[in-house]
PDB file of C-alpha atoms and ligand atoms in Angstrom:
ATOM      1  CA  UNK A   4      13.203   6.115  26.173  1.00  0.00           C
ATOM      2  CA  UNK A   5      12.495   5.589  22.500  1.00  0.00           C
ATOM      3  CA  UNK A   6      10.672   8.922  22.444  1.00  0.00           C
ATOM      4  CA  UNK A   7      13.731  10.733  23.791  1.00  0.00           C
ATOM      5  CA  UNK A   8      15.762   9.214  20.942  1.00  0.00           C
ATOM      6  CA  UNK A   9      13.198  10.333  18.402  1.00  0.00           C
ATOM      7  CA  UNK A  10      13.157  13.860  19.837  1.00  0.00           C
ATOM      8  CA  UNK A  11      16.972  14.019  19.769  1.00  0.00           C
ATOM      9  CA  UNK A  12      17.018  12.898  16.147  1.00  0.00           C
ATOM     10  CA  UNK A  13      14.320  15.475  15.366  1.00  0.00           C
ATOM     11  CA  UNK A  14      16.391  18.205  17.016  1.00  0.00           C
ATOM     12  CA  UNK A  15      19.476  17.101  15.074  1.00  0.00           C
ATOM     13  CA  UNK A  16      17.493  17.196  11.841  1.00  0.00           C
ATOM     14  CA  UNK A  17      16.149  20.622  12.827  1.00  0.00           C
ATOM     15  CA  UNK A  18      19.642  21.991  13.377  1.00  0.00           C
ATOM     16  CA  UNK A  19      21.050  20.407  10.223  1.00  0.00           C
ATOM     17  CA  UNK A  20      18.171  21.552   8.069  1.00  0.00           C
ATOM     18  CA  UNK A  21      18.342  25.025   9.545  1.00  0.00           C
ATOM     19  CA  UNK A  22      14.588  25.428   9.583  1.00  0.00           C
ATOM     20  CA  UNK A  23      11.695  24.833  11.930  1.00  0.00           C
ATOM     21  CA  UNK A  24       9.477  22.359  10.144  1.00  0.00           C
ATOM     22  CA  UNK A  25      10.719  19.071  11.663  1.00  0.00           C
ATOM     23  CA  UNK A  26       8.979  17.646  14.693  1.00  0.00           C
ATOM     24  CA  UNK A  27       5.989  19.999  14.737  1.00  0.00           C
ATOM     25  CA  UNK A  28       3.724  18.831  17.575  1.00  0.00           C
ATOM     26  CA  UNK A  29       0.093  17.810  17.317  1.00  0.00           C
ATOM     27  CA  UNK A  30      -1.896  15.823  14.772  1.00  0.00           C
ATOM     28  CA  UNK A  31      -0.800  16.982  11.346  1.00  0.00           C
ATOM     29  CA  UNK A  32      -2.792  16.534   8.136  1.00  0.00           C
ATOM     30  CA  UNK A  33      -1.377  14.008   5.681  1.00  0.00           C
ATOM     31  CA  UNK A  34       0.580  16.491   3.637  1.00  0.00           C
ATOM     32  CA  UNK A  35       2.416  17.721   6.762  1.00  0.00           C
ATOM     33  CA  UNK A  36       3.603  14.348   8.093  1.00  0.00           C
ATOM     34  CA  UNK A  37       7.380  14.265   8.290  1.00  0.00           C
ATOM     35  CA  UNK A  38       9.978  11.930   9.705  1.00  0.00           C
ATOM     36  CA  UNK A  39      13.405  12.592  11.179  1.00  0.00           C
ATOM     37  CA  UNK A  40      16.005  11.658   8.573  1.00  0.00           C
ATOM     38  CA  UNK A  41      18.436   9.153  10.106  1.00  0.00           C
ATOM     39  CA  UNK A  42      22.137   9.983   9.931  1.00  0.00           C
ATOM     40  CA  UNK A  43      25.080   7.649   9.295  1.00  0.00           C
ATOM     41  CA  UNK A  44      22.869   4.681   8.413  1.00  0.00           C
ATOM     42  CA  UNK A  45      24.608   1.422   7.618  1.00  0.00           C
ATOM     43  CA  UNK A  46      23.056  -1.792   6.365  1.00  0.00           C
ATOM     44  CA  UNK A  47      25.974  -4.227   6.110  1.00  0.00           C
ATOM     45  CA  UNK A  48      25.639  -6.744   3.311  1.00  0.00           C
ATOM     46  CA  UNK A  49      22.713  -5.021   1.560  1.00  0.00           C
ATOM     47  CA  UNK A  50      23.181  -4.520  -2.180  1.00  0.00           C
ATOM     48  CA  UNK A  51      19.924  -2.533  -2.307  1.00  0.00           C
ATOM     49  CA  UNK A  52      21.101  -0.107   0.372  1.00  0.00           C
ATOM     50  CA  UNK A  53      24.490   0.238  -1.351  1.00  0.00           C
ATOM     51  CA  UNK A  54      22.621   1.217  -4.537  1.00  0.00           C
ATOM     52  CA  UNK A  55      20.529   3.784  -2.648  1.00  0.00           C
ATOM     53  CA  UNK A  56      23.623   5.293  -1.027  1.00  0.00           C
ATOM     54  CA  UNK A  57      25.426   5.461  -4.335  1.00  0.00           C
ATOM     55  CA  UNK A  58      22.501   7.260  -5.990  1.00  0.00           C
ATOM     56  CA  UNK A  59      21.641   9.378  -2.949  1.00  0.00           C
ATOM     57  CA  UNK A  60      18.037   8.690  -3.939  1.00  0.00           C
ATOM     58  CA  UNK A  61      15.348   6.044  -3.568  1.00  0.00           C
ATOM     59  CA  UNK A  62      13.223   4.549  -6.328  1.00  0.00           C
ATOM     60  CA  UNK A  63       9.965   3.756  -4.572  1.00  0.00           C
ATOM     61  CA  UNK A  64       7.326   1.613  -6.268  1.00  0.00           C
ATOM     62  CA  UNK A  65       3.774   2.869  -5.646  1.00  0.00           C
ATOM     63  CA  UNK A  66       0.175   2.989  -6.873  1.00  0.00           C
ATOM     64  CA  UNK A  67      -1.221   6.360  -7.960  1.00  0.00           C
ATOM     65  CA  UNK A  68      -4.994   5.779  -8.162  1.00  0.00           C
ATOM     66  CA  UNK A  69      -5.942   4.282  -4.791  1.00  0.00           C
ATOM     67  CA  UNK A  70      -7.631   6.920  -2.580  1.00  0.00           C
ATOM     68  CA  UNK A  71      -6.388   6.980   1.024  1.00  0.00           C
ATOM     69  CA  UNK A  72      -3.517   4.619   0.163  1.00  0.00           C
ATOM     70  CA  UNK A  73      -1.543   5.862  -2.827  1.00  0.00           C
ATOM     71  CA  UNK A  74      -2.811   8.740  -4.948  1.00  0.00           C
ATOM     72  CA  UNK A  75      -1.131  11.284  -7.151  1.00  0.00           C
ATOM     73  CA  UNK A  76      -2.823  14.670  -7.308  1.00  0.00           C
ATOM     74  CA  UNK A  77      -3.210  15.334 -11.046  1.00  0.00           C
ATOM     75  CA  UNK A  78      -2.650  19.087 -10.696  1.00  0.00           C
ATOM     76  CA  UNK A  79       0.170  19.299  -8.126  1.00  0.00           C
ATOM     77  CA  UNK A  80       1.784  15.927  -8.887  1.00  0.00           C
ATOM     78  CA  UNK A  81       2.001  15.302  -5.117  1.00  0.00           C
ATOM     79  CA  UNK A  82       1.611  11.788  -3.759  1.00  0.00           C
ATOM     80  CA  UNK A  83      -0.454  11.153  -0.611  1.00  0.00           C
ATOM     81  CA  UNK A  84      -1.871   8.204   1.305  1.00  0.00           C
ATOM     82  CA  UNK A  85      -1.113   5.557   3.892  1.00  0.00           C
ATOM     83  CA  UNK A  86       1.206   3.465   1.684  1.00  0.00           C
ATOM     84  CA  UNK A  87       3.052   6.582   0.495  1.00  0.00           C
ATOM     85  CA  UNK A  88       3.662   7.710   4.090  1.00  0.00           C
ATOM     86  CA  UNK A  89       4.878   4.256   5.131  1.00  0.00           C
ATOM     87  CA  UNK A  90       7.295   4.452   2.202  1.00  0.00           C
ATOM     88  CA  UNK A  91       8.487   7.958   3.190  1.00  0.00           C
ATOM     89  CA  UNK A  92       8.988   6.848   6.794  1.00  0.00           C
ATOM     90  CA  UNK A  93      11.176   3.969   5.553  1.00  0.00           C
ATOM     91  CA  UNK A  94      13.147   6.328   3.294  1.00  0.00           C
ATOM     92  CA  UNK A  95      13.819   8.674   6.231  1.00  0.00           C
ATOM     93  CA  UNK A  96      14.937   5.701   8.328  1.00  0.00           C
ATOM     94  CA  UNK A  97      17.379   4.811   5.545  1.00  0.00           C
ATOM     95  CA  UNK A  98      18.727   8.361   5.614  1.00  0.00           C
ATOM     96  CA  UNK A  99      16.894   9.635   2.522  1.00  0.00           C
ATOM     97  CA  UNK A 100      14.655  12.736   2.819  1.00  0.00           C
ATOM     98  CA  UNK A 101      11.271  12.910   1.094  1.00  0.00           C
ATOM     99  CA  UNK A 102      12.531  15.207  -1.677  1.00  0.00           C
ATOM    100  CA  UNK A 103      14.994  12.537  -2.792  1.00  0.00           C
ATOM    101  CA  UNK A 104      12.363   9.870  -3.474  1.00  0.00           C
ATOM    102  CA  UNK A 105      11.547   9.030  -7.094  1.00  0.00           C
ATOM    103  CA  UNK A 106       8.048   7.560  -7.359  1.00  0.00           C
ATOM    104  CA  UNK A 107       7.681   4.723  -9.834  1.00  0.00           C
ATOM    105  CA  UNK A 108       4.084   3.736 -10.563  1.00  0.00           C
ATOM    106  CA  UNK A 109       3.808  -0.032 -10.910  1.00  0.00           C
ATOM    107  CA  UNK A 110       0.451  -1.801 -11.412  1.00  0.00           C
ATOM    108  CA  UNK A 111      -0.345  -5.023  -9.551  1.00  0.00           C
ATOM    109  CA  UNK A 112       0.623  -7.343 -12.410  1.00  0.00           C
ATOM    110  CA  UNK A 113       4.099  -5.840 -12.857  1.00  0.00           C
ATOM    111  CA  UNK A 114       5.304  -5.761  -9.234  1.00  0.00           C
ATOM    112  CA  UNK A 115       7.389  -8.921  -9.115  1.00  0.00           C
ATOM    113  CA  UNK A 116       9.105  -7.971 -12.383  1.00  0.00           C
ATOM    114  CA  UNK A 117       9.792  -4.389 -11.257  1.00  0.00           C
ATOM    115  CA  UNK A 118      11.290  -5.495  -7.926  1.00  0.00           C
ATOM    116  CA  UNK A 119      13.349  -8.387  -9.262  1.00  0.00           C
ATOM    117  CA  UNK A 120      14.725  -6.274 -12.142  1.00  0.00           C
ATOM    118  CA  UNK A 121      15.725  -3.484  -9.742  1.00  0.00           C
ATOM    119  CA  UNK A 122      13.387  -0.897 -11.344  1.00  0.00           C
ATOM    120  CA  UNK A 123      12.394  -0.026  -7.761  1.00  0.00           C
ATOM    121  CA  UNK A 124      14.384  -0.309  -4.512  1.00  0.00           C
ATOM    122  CA  UNK A 125      11.229  -1.215  -2.619  1.00  0.00           C
ATOM    123  CA  UNK A 126       7.494  -1.232  -3.255  1.00  0.00           C
ATOM    124  CA  UNK A 127       4.695   0.047  -1.033  1.00  0.00           C
ATOM    125  CA  UNK A 128       1.253  -0.428  -2.584  1.00  0.00           C
ATOM    126  CA  UNK A 129      -1.434  -2.711  -1.097  1.00  0.00           C
ATOM    127  CA  UNK A 130       0.877  -5.648  -1.774  1.00  0.00           C
ATOM    128  CA  UNK A 131      -0.342  -8.870  -0.154  1.00  0.00           C
ATOM    129  CA  UNK A 132       2.363 -11.101   1.317  1.00  0.00           C
ATOM    130  CA  UNK A 133       2.041 -14.677   0.078  1.00  0.00           C
ATOM    131  CA  UNK A 134       4.199 -17.722  -0.591  1.00  0.00           C
ATOM    132  CA  UNK A 135       3.669 -17.631  -4.327  1.00  0.00           C
ATOM    133  CA  UNK A 136       5.077 -14.092  -4.597  1.00  0.00           C
ATOM    134  CA  UNK A 137       7.869 -14.942  -2.144  1.00  0.00           C
ATOM    135  CA  UNK A 138       9.345 -17.142  -4.864  1.00  0.00           C
ATOM    136  CA  UNK A 139      10.262 -13.934  -6.721  1.00  0.00           C
ATOM    137  CA  UNK A 140      10.379 -11.113  -4.138  1.00  0.00           C
ATOM    138  CA  UNK A 141      10.883 -10.577  -0.408  1.00  0.00           C
ATOM    139  CA  UNK A 142       8.420  -8.962   1.995  1.00  0.00           C
ATOM    140  CA  UNK A 143       8.966  -6.850   5.091  1.00  0.00           C
ATOM    141  CA  UNK A 144       5.929  -6.486   7.336  1.00  0.00           C
ATOM    142  CA  UNK A 145       3.028  -6.893   7.455  1.00  0.00           C
ATOM    143  CA  UNK A 146       2.289  -3.229   8.191  1.00  0.00           C
ATOM    144  CA  UNK A 147      -1.498  -3.472   7.638  1.00  0.00           C
ATOM    145  CA  UNK A 148      -4.172  -6.163   7.581  1.00  0.00           C
ATOM    146  CA  UNK A 149      -6.783  -5.815   4.821  1.00  0.00           C
ATOM    147  CA  UNK A 150      -9.379  -8.274   3.497  1.00  0.00           C
ATOM    148  CA  UNK A 151     -11.202  -8.843   0.205  1.00  0.00           C
ATOM    149  CA  UNK A 152     -14.596  -7.156  -0.083  1.00  0.00           C
ATOM    150  CA  UNK A 153     -17.027  -5.926  -2.756  1.00  0.00           C
ATOM    151  CA  UNK A 154     -17.876  -2.468  -4.092  1.00  0.00           C
ATOM    152  CA  UNK A 155     -21.325  -2.139  -5.688  1.00  0.00           C
ATOM    153  CA  UNK A 156     -23.681   0.609  -6.837  1.00  0.00           C
ATOM    154  CA  UNK A 157     -25.331   2.289  -3.850  1.00  0.00           C
ATOM    155  CA  UNK A 158     -28.815   1.480  -5.183  1.00  0.00           C
ATOM    156  CA  UNK A 159     -28.119  -2.241  -5.749  1.00  0.00           C
ATOM    157  CA  UNK A 160     -29.525  -4.439  -2.955  1.00  0.00           C
ATOM    158  CA  UNK A 161     -28.882  -7.728  -4.806  1.00  0.00           C
ATOM    159  CA  UNK A 162     -25.198  -8.209  -3.899  1.00  0.00           C
ATOM    160  CA  UNK A 163     -24.644  -8.854  -0.190  1.00  0.00           C
ATOM    161  CA  UNK A 164     -21.514 -11.031  -0.181  1.00  0.00           C
ATOM    162  CA  UNK A 165     -19.304 -13.362  -2.234  1.00  0.00           C
ATOM    163  CA  UNK A 166     -22.018 -16.032  -2.626  1.00  0.00           C
ATOM    164  CA  UNK A 167     -24.392 -13.565  -4.328  1.00  0.00           C
ATOM    165  CA  UNK A 168     -22.191 -12.921  -7.376  1.00  0.00           C
ATOM    166  CA  UNK A 169     -23.430 -15.694  -9.698  1.00  0.00           C
ATOM    167  CA  UNK A 170     -24.487 -14.214 -13.064  1.00  0.00           C
ATOM    168  CA  UNK A 171     -23.042 -10.847 -12.004  1.00  0.00           C
ATOM    169  CA  UNK A 172     -20.226  -9.127 -13.859  1.00  0.00           C
ATOM    170  CA  UNK A 173     -17.293  -8.792 -11.478  1.00  0.00           C
ATOM    171  CA  UNK A 174     -14.287  -6.568 -12.131  1.00  0.00           C
ATOM    172  CA  UNK A 175     -10.817  -6.763 -10.627  1.00  0.00           C
ATOM    173  CA  UNK A 176      -7.183  -6.226 -11.534  1.00  0.00           C
ATOM    174  CA  UNK A 177      -4.734  -8.399 -13.456  1.00  0.00           C
ATOM    175  CA  UNK A 178      -2.189 -10.138 -11.235  1.00  0.00           C
ATOM    176  CA  UNK A 179      -4.059  -9.407  -7.986  1.00  0.00           C
ATOM    177  CA  UNK A 180      -4.996 -11.918  -5.303  1.00  0.00           C
ATOM    178  CA  UNK A 181      -8.724 -10.933  -5.426  1.00  0.00           C
ATOM    179  CA  UNK A 182      -9.096 -11.810  -9.118  1.00  0.00           C
ATOM    180  CA  UNK A 183      -7.392 -15.150  -8.502  1.00  0.00           C
ATOM    181  CA  UNK A 184      -9.861 -15.863  -5.715  1.00  0.00           C
ATOM    182  CA  UNK A 185     -12.869 -14.967  -7.894  1.00  0.00           C
ATOM    183  CA  UNK A 186     -11.681 -17.514 -10.457  1.00  0.00           C
ATOM    184  CA  UNK A 187     -10.541 -20.238  -8.070  1.00  0.00           C
ATOM    185  CA  UNK A 188     -13.742 -20.125  -6.048  1.00  0.00           C
ATOM    186  CA  UNK A 189     -15.963 -19.705  -9.136  1.00  0.00           C
ATOM    187  CA  UNK A 190     -17.690 -16.761  -7.485  1.00  0.00           C
ATOM    188  CA  UNK A 191     -19.195 -15.969 -10.890  1.00  0.00           C
ATOM    189  CA  UNK A 192     -19.015 -17.623 -14.313  1.00  0.00           C
ATOM    190  CA  UNK A 193     -15.634 -17.218 -16.087  1.00  0.00           C
ATOM    191  CA  UNK A 194     -17.151 -15.105 -18.878  1.00  0.00           C
ATOM    192  CA  UNK A 195     -18.421 -12.625 -16.262  1.00  0.00           C
ATOM    193  CA  UNK A 196     -14.977 -11.857 -14.874  1.00  0.00           C
ATOM    194  CA  UNK A 197     -13.727  -8.517 -16.182  1.00  0.00           C
ATOM    195  CA  UNK A 198     -10.079  -7.594 -15.815  1.00  0.00           C
ATOM    196  CA  UNK A 199      -8.205  -4.261 -15.941  1.00  0.00           C
ATOM    197  CA  UNK A 200      -4.752  -2.995 -14.949  1.00  0.00           C
ATOM    198  CA  UNK A 201      -6.031  -0.550 -12.293  1.00  0.00           C
ATOM    199  CA  UNK A 202      -8.917  -0.495  -9.824  1.00  0.00           C
ATOM    200  CA  UNK A 203      -9.990   3.017 -10.903  1.00  0.00           C
ATOM    201  CA  UNK A 204     -10.811   1.539 -14.327  1.00  0.00           C
ATOM    202  CA  UNK A 205     -13.048  -1.065 -12.654  1.00  0.00           C
ATOM    203  CA  UNK A 206     -14.784   1.655 -10.642  1.00  0.00           C
ATOM    204  CA  UNK A 207     -15.488   3.622 -13.848  1.00  0.00           C
ATOM    205  CA  UNK A 208     -17.041   0.455 -15.309  1.00  0.00           C
ATOM    206  CA  UNK A 209     -19.199  -0.002 -12.206  1.00  0.00           C
ATOM    207  CA  UNK A 210     -20.523   3.560 -12.369  1.00  0.00           C
ATOM    208  CA  UNK A 211     -21.198   3.117 -16.112  1.00  0.00           C
ATOM    209  CA  UNK A 212     -23.228  -0.065 -15.459  1.00  0.00           C
ATOM    210  CA  UNK A 213     -20.767  -2.180 -17.424  1.00  0.00           C
ATOM    211  CA  UNK A 214     -19.998  -4.377 -14.388  1.00  0.00           C
ATOM    212  CA  UNK A 215     -21.989  -5.098 -11.211  1.00  0.00           C
ATOM    213  CA  UNK A 216     -19.224  -5.319  -8.628  1.00  0.00           C
ATOM    214  CA  UNK A 217     -15.571  -4.434  -8.120  1.00  0.00           C
ATOM    215  CA  UNK A 218     -13.661  -6.751  -5.854  1.00  0.00           C
ATOM    216  CA  UNK A 219     -10.411  -6.140  -4.015  1.00  0.00           C
ATOM    217  CA  UNK A 220      -9.212  -5.186  -0.515  1.00  0.00           C
ATOM    218  CA  UNK A 221     -11.684  -3.377   1.745  1.00  0.00           C
ATOM    219  CA  UNK A 222      -9.124  -0.607   2.347  1.00  0.00           C
ATOM    220  CA  UNK A 223      -9.027   0.225  -1.377  1.00  0.00           C
ATOM    221  CA  UNK A 224     -12.792  -0.039  -1.898  1.00  0.00           C
ATOM    222  CA  UNK A 225     -13.597   2.181   1.101  1.00  0.00           C
ATOM    223  CA  UNK A 226     -11.461   4.924  -0.439  1.00  0.00           C
ATOM    224  CA  UNK A 227     -13.426   4.814  -3.693  1.00  0.00           C
ATOM    225  CA  UNK A 228     -16.794   4.703  -1.878  1.00  0.00           C
ATOM    226  CA  UNK A 229     -15.818   7.705   0.271  1.00  0.00           C
ATOM    227  CA  UNK A 230     -15.160   9.713  -2.900  1.00  0.00           C
ATOM    228  CA  UNK A 231     -18.611   8.986  -4.356  1.00  0.00           C
ATOM    229  CA  UNK A 232     -21.008   7.864  -1.577  1.00  0.00           C
ATOM    230  CA  UNK A 233     -24.059   8.817  -3.660  1.00  0.00           C
ATOM    231  CA  UNK A 234     -23.287   6.131  -6.229  1.00  0.00           C
ATOM    232  CA  UNK A 235     -21.047   3.587  -4.487  1.00  0.00           C
ATOM    233  CA  UNK A 236     -21.081   1.426  -1.356  1.00  0.00           C
ATOM    234  CA  UNK A 237     -18.869  -1.266   0.155  1.00  0.00           C
ATOM    235  CA  UNK A 238     -20.742  -4.492   0.988  1.00  0.00           C
ATOM    236  CA  UNK A 239     -18.748  -5.054   4.193  1.00  0.00           C
ATOM    237  CA  UNK A 240     -18.412  -8.871   4.151  1.00  0.00           C
ATOM    238  CA  UNK A 241     -14.666  -9.495   4.180  1.00  0.00           C
ATOM    239  CA  UNK A 242     -13.768 -12.926   2.765  1.00  0.00           C
ATOM    240  CA  UNK A 243      -9.960 -13.139   2.823  1.00  0.00           C
ATOM    241  CA  UNK A 244      -6.902 -11.956   4.676  1.00  0.00           C
ATOM    242  CA  UNK A 245      -4.596  -9.579   2.815  1.00  0.00           C
ATOM    243  CA  UNK A 246      -1.573  -8.709   4.949  1.00  0.00           C
ATOM    244  CA  UNK A 247       0.300  -5.795   3.312  1.00  0.00           C
ATOM    245  CA  UNK A 248       4.052  -6.086   2.965  1.00  0.00           C
ATOM    246  CA  UNK A 249       6.825  -3.869   1.647  1.00  0.00           C
ATOM    247  CA  UNK A 250       8.154  -5.614  -1.453  1.00  0.00           C
ATOM    248  CA  UNK A 251      11.962  -5.880  -1.509  1.00  0.00           C
ATOM    249  CA  UNK A 252      14.497  -7.802  -3.605  1.00  0.00           C
ATOM    250  CA  UNK A 253      14.122 -11.471  -2.671  1.00  0.00           C
ATOM    251  CA  UNK A 254      17.683 -12.279  -1.698  1.00  0.00           C
ATOM    252  CA  UNK A 255      18.568  -9.044   0.101  1.00  0.00           C
ATOM    253  CA  UNK A 256      17.887 -10.350   3.614  1.00  0.00           C
ATOM    254  CA  UNK A 257      19.863  -7.509   5.243  1.00  0.00           C
ATOM    255  CA  UNK A 258      17.618  -4.941   3.555  1.00  0.00           C
ATOM    256  CA  UNK A 259      14.452  -6.838   4.477  1.00  0.00           C
ATOM    257  CA  UNK A 260      15.612  -6.979   8.115  1.00  0.00           C
ATOM    258  CA  UNK A 261      16.329  -3.250   8.108  1.00  0.00           C
ATOM    259  CA  UNK A 262      12.864  -2.401   6.718  1.00  0.00           C
ATOM    260  CA  UNK A 263      11.332  -4.696   9.347  1.00  0.00           C
ATOM    261  CA  UNK A 264      13.283  -2.836  12.048  1.00  0.00           C
ATOM    262  CA  UNK A 265      11.959   0.501  10.751  1.00  0.00           C
ATOM    263  CA  UNK A 266       8.355  -0.773  10.609  1.00  0.00           C
ATOM    264  CA  UNK A 267       8.717  -2.205  14.110  1.00  0.00           C
ATOM    265  CA  UNK A 268      10.039   1.091  15.438  1.00  0.00           C
ATOM    266  CA  UNK A 269       7.220   3.063  13.774  1.00  0.00           C
ATOM    267  CA  UNK A 270       4.653   0.702  15.287  1.00  0.00           C
ATOM    268  CA  UNK A 271       6.204   1.000  18.759  1.00  0.00           C
ATOM    269  CA  UNK A 272       6.833   4.753  18.918  1.00  0.00           C
ATOM    270  CA  UNK A 273       3.419   5.879  17.626  1.00  0.00           C
ATOM    271  CA  UNK A 274       4.509   6.896  14.122  1.00  0.00           C
ATOM    272  CA  UNK A 275       2.398   4.147  12.518  1.00  0.00           C
ATOM    273  CA  UNK A 276      -0.700   5.393  14.360  1.00  0.00           C
ATOM    274  CA  UNK A 277       0.027   8.993  13.393  1.00  0.00           C
ATOM    275  CA  UNK A 278       0.284   7.947   9.728  1.00  0.00           C
ATOM    276  CA  UNK A 279      -2.887   5.847   9.893  1.00  0.00           C
ATOM    277  CA  UNK A 280      -4.919   8.579  11.605  1.00  0.00           C
ATOM    278  CA  UNK A 281      -3.879  11.152   8.991  1.00  0.00           C
ATOM    279  CA  UNK A 282      -4.677   8.933   5.992  1.00  0.00           C
ATOM    280  CA  UNK A 283      -6.793   5.735   5.961  1.00  0.00           C
ATOM    281  CA  UNK A 284      -8.091   6.370   9.488  1.00  0.00           C
ATOM    282  CA  UNK A 285      -9.869   9.507   8.310  1.00  0.00           C
ATOM    283  CA  UNK A 286     -12.675   7.236   7.093  1.00  0.00           C
ATOM    284  CA  UNK A 287     -13.424   6.605  10.768  1.00  0.00           C
ATOM    285  CA  UNK A 288     -12.382   2.949  11.058  1.00  0.00           C
ATOM    286  CA  UNK A 289      -9.892   2.497  13.906  1.00  0.00           C
ATOM    287  CA  UNK A 290      -6.950   0.119  13.371  1.00  0.00           C
ATOM    288  CA  UNK A 291      -3.840  -1.119  15.110  1.00  0.00           C
ATOM    289  CA  UNK A 292      -0.732  -2.471  13.377  1.00  0.00           C
ATOM    290  CA  UNK A 293      -0.344  -6.253  12.914  1.00  0.00           C
ATOM    291  CA  UNK A 294       2.700  -8.041  14.342  1.00  0.00           C
ATOM    292  CA  UNK A 295       5.762  -8.032  12.068  1.00  0.00           C
ATOM    293  CA  UNK A 296       6.489 -11.510  10.721  1.00  0.00           C
ATOM    294  CA  UNK A 297      10.169 -12.016  10.072  1.00  0.00           C
ATOM    295  CA  UNK A 298      11.292 -14.995   8.048  1.00  0.00           C
TER     296      UNK A 298
HETATM  297  N1  LIG B  23      -3.722  -6.808  -1.920  1.00  0.00           N
HETATM  298  C1  LIG B  23      -4.093  -7.443  -3.129  1.00  0.00           C
HETATM  299  C2  LIG B  23      -2.897  -7.852  -3.958  1.00  0.00           C
HETATM  300  O1  LIG B  23      -1.798  -7.630  -3.553  1.00  0.00           O
HETATM  301  C3  LIG B  23      -5.026  -6.572  -3.955  1.00  0.00           C
HETATM  302  C4  LIG B  23      -4.595  -5.153  -4.113  1.00  0.00           C
HETATM  303  C5  LIG B  23      -3.643  -4.928  -5.259  1.00  0.00           C
HETATM  304  O2  LIG B  23      -3.865  -5.445  -6.358  1.00  0.00           O
HETATM  305  O3  LIG B  23      -2.695  -4.184  -5.046  1.00  0.00           O
HETATM  306  O4  LIG B  23      -3.026  -8.412  -5.009  1.00  0.00           O
END
């Protein structure tokens, strides 16, 4: 029944757009994923949605250096990845086509500020839902379940899990949950914790022998390892739960509910799976969506 609705919306979008690109059948590569743009959307009581409607555009907070999740191609400027597609699906569900999304790159440490100031309408970028962050922002989701892991040099047999990091130099990102865990659990000595704004900087340090491990979510680390399997490997001992949420303004409950509805629909009608298979799933690890947790 849902599928019929989706097809009807796709046909409507096809007719309105006057071209034949919407609703192409079959498994499409990441750059060809597209979503029917909803018409006459209303989100009563949502200041965020009112702002989007007024502008006719969405300001979407993203990462740009996380392979498989959120990457910007340096030559074409195009954004691709699982998080990006989730964000585009939400935009379409709010009535905003992909060419009316403005991408705002926000590093981990600046997310709560960017969302609460209104610099972004919502944020999709490996953003773990937790109570501490909920004091400043809201979360729709989760739309993916990740876990903290370690990235090491491919020829290093000495690091096999979180208890083998003593006296090792460990790199992670400012304001992230993994760096907090490294410190709280004393996984290595405080002077051995190295901190940057972006994970790609940590990976450069690892390749240059300046650090011995990069720690963050397995989903992020697998993307880096896949790009350079000769030099990098993921240890594969997950030691936390990192449920990914869409960051939204804290007090806009109507908007949070709407994003939850769109995530729920994508998980039910197969869109989530289509997005996963075309992006993160290309690494070969199968996944299913976690249950949405409304609050
Ligand atoms: N998911 C973790 C977090 O939200 C690590 C990834 C990131 O920094 O974006 O802190």
